[in-house]
PDB file of C-alpha atoms in Angstrom:
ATOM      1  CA  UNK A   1     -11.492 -13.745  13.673  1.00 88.00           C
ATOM      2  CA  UNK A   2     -10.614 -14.802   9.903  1.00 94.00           C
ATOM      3  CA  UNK A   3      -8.000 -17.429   9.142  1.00 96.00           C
ATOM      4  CA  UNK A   4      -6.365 -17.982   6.096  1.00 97.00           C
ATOM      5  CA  UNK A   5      -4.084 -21.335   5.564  1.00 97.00           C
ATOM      6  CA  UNK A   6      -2.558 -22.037   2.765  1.00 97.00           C
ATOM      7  CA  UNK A   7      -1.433 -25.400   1.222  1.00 97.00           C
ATOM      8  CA  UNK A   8       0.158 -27.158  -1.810  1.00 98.00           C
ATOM      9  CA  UNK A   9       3.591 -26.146  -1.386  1.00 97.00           C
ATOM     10  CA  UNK A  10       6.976 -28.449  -1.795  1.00 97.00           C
ATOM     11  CA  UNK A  11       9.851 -29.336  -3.408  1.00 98.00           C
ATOM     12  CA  UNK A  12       9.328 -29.580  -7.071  1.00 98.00           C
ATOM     13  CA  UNK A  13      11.905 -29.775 -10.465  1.00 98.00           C
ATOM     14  CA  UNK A  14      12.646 -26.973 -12.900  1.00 98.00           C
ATOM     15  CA  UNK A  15       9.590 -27.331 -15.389  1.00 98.00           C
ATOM     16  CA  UNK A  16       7.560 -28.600 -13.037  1.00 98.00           C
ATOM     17  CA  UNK A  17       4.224 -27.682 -11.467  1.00 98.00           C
ATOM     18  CA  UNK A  18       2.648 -27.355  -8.221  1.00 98.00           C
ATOM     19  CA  UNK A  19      -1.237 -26.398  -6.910  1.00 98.00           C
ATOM     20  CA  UNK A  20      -1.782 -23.541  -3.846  1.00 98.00           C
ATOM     21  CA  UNK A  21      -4.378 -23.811  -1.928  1.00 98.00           C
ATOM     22  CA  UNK A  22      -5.682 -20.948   0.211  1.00 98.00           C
ATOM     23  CA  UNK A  23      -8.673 -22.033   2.818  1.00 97.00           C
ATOM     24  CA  UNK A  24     -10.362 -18.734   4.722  1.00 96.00           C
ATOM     25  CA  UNK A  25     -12.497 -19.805   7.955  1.00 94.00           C
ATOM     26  CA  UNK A  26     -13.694 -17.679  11.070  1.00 93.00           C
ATOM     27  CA  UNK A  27     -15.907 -14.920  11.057  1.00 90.00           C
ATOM     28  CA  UNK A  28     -16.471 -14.039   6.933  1.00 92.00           C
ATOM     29  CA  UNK A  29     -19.508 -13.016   5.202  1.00 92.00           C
ATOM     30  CA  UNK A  30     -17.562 -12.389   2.074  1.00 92.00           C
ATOM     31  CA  UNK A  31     -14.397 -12.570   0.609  1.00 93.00           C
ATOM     32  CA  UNK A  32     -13.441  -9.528  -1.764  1.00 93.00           C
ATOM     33  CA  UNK A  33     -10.077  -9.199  -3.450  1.00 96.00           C
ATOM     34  CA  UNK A  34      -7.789 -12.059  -2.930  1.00 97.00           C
ATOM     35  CA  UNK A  35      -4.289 -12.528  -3.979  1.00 98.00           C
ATOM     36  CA  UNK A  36      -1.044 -14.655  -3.622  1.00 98.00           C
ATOM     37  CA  UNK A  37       2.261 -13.075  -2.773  1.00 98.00           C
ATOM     38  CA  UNK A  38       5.872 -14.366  -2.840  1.00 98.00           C
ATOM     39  CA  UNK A  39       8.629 -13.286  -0.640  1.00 98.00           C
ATOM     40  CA  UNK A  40      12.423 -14.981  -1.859  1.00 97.00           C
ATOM     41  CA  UNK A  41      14.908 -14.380   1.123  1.00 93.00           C
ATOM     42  CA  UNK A  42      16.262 -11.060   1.159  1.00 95.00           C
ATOM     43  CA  UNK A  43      14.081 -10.023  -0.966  1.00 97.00           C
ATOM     44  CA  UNK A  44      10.846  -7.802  -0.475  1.00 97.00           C
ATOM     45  CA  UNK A  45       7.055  -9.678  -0.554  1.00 98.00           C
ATOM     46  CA  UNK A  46       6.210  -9.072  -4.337  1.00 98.00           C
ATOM     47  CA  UNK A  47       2.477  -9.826  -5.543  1.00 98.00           C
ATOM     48  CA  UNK A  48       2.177 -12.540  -7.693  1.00 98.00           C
ATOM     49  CA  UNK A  49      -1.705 -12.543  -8.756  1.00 98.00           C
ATOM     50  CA  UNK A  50      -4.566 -11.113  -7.775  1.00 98.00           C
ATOM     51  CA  UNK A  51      -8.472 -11.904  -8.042  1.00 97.00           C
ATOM     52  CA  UNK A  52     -11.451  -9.564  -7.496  1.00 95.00           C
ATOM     53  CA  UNK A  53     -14.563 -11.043  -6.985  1.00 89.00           C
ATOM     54  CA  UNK A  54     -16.094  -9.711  -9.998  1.00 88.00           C
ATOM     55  CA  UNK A  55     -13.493 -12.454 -11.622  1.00 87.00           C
ATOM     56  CA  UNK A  56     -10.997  -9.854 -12.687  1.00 96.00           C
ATOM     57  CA  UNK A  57      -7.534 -10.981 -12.267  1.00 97.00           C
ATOM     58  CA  UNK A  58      -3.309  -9.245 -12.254  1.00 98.00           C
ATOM     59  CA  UNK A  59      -0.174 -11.643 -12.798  1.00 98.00           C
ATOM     60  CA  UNK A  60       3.084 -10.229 -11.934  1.00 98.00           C
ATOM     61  CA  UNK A  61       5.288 -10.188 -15.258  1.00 98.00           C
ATOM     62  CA  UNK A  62       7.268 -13.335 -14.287  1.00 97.00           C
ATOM     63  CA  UNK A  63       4.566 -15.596 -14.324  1.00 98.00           C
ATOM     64  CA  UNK A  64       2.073 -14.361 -16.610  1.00 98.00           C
ATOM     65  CA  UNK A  65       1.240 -17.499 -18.523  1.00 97.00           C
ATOM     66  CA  UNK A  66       2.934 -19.701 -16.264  1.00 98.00           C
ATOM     67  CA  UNK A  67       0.417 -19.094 -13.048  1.00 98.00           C
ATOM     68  CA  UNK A  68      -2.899 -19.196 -13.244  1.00 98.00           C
ATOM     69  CA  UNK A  69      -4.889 -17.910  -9.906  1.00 98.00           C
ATOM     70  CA  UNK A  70      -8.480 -18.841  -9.461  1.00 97.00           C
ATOM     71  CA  UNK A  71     -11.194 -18.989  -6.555  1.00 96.00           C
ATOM     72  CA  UNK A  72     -14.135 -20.870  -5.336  1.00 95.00           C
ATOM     73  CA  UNK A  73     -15.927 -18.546  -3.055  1.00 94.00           C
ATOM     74  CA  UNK A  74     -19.294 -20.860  -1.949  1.00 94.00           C
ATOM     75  CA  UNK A  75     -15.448 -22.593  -0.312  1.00 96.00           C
ATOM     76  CA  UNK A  76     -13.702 -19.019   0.895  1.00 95.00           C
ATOM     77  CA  UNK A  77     -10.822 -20.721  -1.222  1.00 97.00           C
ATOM     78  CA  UNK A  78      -8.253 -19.350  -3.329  1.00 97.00           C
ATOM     79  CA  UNK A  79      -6.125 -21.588  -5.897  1.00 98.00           C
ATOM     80  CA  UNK A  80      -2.486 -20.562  -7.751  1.00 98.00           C
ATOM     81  CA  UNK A  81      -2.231 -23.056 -10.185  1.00 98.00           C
ATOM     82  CA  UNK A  82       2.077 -23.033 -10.947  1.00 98.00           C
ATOM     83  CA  UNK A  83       3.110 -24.258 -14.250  1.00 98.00           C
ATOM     84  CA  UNK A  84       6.737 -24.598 -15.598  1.00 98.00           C
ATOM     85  CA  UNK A  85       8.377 -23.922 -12.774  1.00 98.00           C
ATOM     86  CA  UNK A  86      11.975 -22.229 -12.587  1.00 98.00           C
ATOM     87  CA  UNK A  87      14.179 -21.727  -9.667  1.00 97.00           C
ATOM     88  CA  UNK A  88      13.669 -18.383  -9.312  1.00 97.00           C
ATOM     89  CA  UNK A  89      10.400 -18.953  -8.195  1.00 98.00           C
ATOM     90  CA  UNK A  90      11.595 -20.132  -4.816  1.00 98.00           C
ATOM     91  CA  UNK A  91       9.654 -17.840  -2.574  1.00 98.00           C
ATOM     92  CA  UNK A  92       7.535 -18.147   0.873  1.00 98.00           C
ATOM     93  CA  UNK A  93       4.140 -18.169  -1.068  1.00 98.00           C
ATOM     94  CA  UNK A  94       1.405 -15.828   1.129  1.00 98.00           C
ATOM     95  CA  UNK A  95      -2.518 -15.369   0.763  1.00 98.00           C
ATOM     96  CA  UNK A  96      -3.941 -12.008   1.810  1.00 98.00           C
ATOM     97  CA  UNK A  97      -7.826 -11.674   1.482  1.00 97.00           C
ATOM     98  CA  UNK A  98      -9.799  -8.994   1.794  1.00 96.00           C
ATOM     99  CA  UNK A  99     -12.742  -9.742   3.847  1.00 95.00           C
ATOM    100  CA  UNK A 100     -16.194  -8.246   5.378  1.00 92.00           C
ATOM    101  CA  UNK A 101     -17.000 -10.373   7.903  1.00 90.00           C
ATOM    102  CA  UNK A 102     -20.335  -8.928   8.312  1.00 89.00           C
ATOM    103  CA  UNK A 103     -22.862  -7.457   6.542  1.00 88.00           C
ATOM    104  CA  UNK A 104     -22.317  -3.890   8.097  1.00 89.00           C
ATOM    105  CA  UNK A 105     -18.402  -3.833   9.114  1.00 86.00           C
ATOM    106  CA  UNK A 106     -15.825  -2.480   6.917  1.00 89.00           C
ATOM    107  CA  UNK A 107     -13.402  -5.443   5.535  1.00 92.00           C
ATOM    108  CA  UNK A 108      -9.995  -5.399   6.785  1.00 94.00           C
ATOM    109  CA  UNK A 109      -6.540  -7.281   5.121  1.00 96.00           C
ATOM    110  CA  UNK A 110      -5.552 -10.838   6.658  1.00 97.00           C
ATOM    111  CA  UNK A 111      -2.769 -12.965   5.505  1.00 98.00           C
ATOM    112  CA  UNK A 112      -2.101 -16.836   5.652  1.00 98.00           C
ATOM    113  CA  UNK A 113       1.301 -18.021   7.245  1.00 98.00           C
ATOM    114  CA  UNK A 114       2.454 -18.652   4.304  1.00 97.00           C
ATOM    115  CA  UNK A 115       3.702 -22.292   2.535  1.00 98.00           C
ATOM    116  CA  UNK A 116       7.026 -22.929   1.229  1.00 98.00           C
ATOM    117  CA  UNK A 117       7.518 -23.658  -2.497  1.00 98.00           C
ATOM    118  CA  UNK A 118      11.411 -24.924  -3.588  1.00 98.00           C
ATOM    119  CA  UNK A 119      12.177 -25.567  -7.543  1.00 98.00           C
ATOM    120  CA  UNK A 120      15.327 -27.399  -7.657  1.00 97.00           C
ATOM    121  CA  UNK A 121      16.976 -29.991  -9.628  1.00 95.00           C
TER     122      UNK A 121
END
């Protein structure tokens, strides 16, 4: 079993800025693409970064140069650094890795619970 639990999320001000942390544990041998979604209510989960592990990373339009995503793999951890906040990016903030967990299996998709980030004056 993998679990990812993410972290860092609040209540913050318009212009603000907030850290995400995403911690994998369980049964990994490696990590491969990781990425943070965002789901606003009644709206659909939208990707908001992603990261291969060859370092490569994707920023959804509305926060290219205001996110910054990064990872630490000796820690199976995955980072969203959130600068300049606005209130649209209100959202249920989820991590979805995808990970091998052995040498020989075939990786498979697993998502964090998700962490709550509010910008608000």
């Amino acid at each position: 079993q993998v679990q990812l639990v993410e972290s860092g999320g609040g209540l913050v001000q318009p212009g603000g800025s907030l850290r995400l942390s995403c911690a994998g544990s369980g049964s990994i041998f490696r990590i491969n693409a990781m990425g943070w979604y965002r789901q606003a209510p009644g709206k659909e989960r939208e990707l908001v970064a992603s990261s291969t592990r060859g370092g490569s990373t994707t920023y959804a339009s509305s926060v290219k140069g205001r996110f910054t995503i990064s990872r630490d793999d000796a820690k199976n951890t995955l980072y969203l650094q959130m600068n300049s906040l606005k209130p649209e990016d209100t959202a249920v903030y989820y991590c979805n890795a995808d990970v091998s967990p052995t040498r020989w299996d075939i990786s498979s998709s697993y998502w964090g619970l998700g962490t709550q980030v509010t910008v608000s004056s």
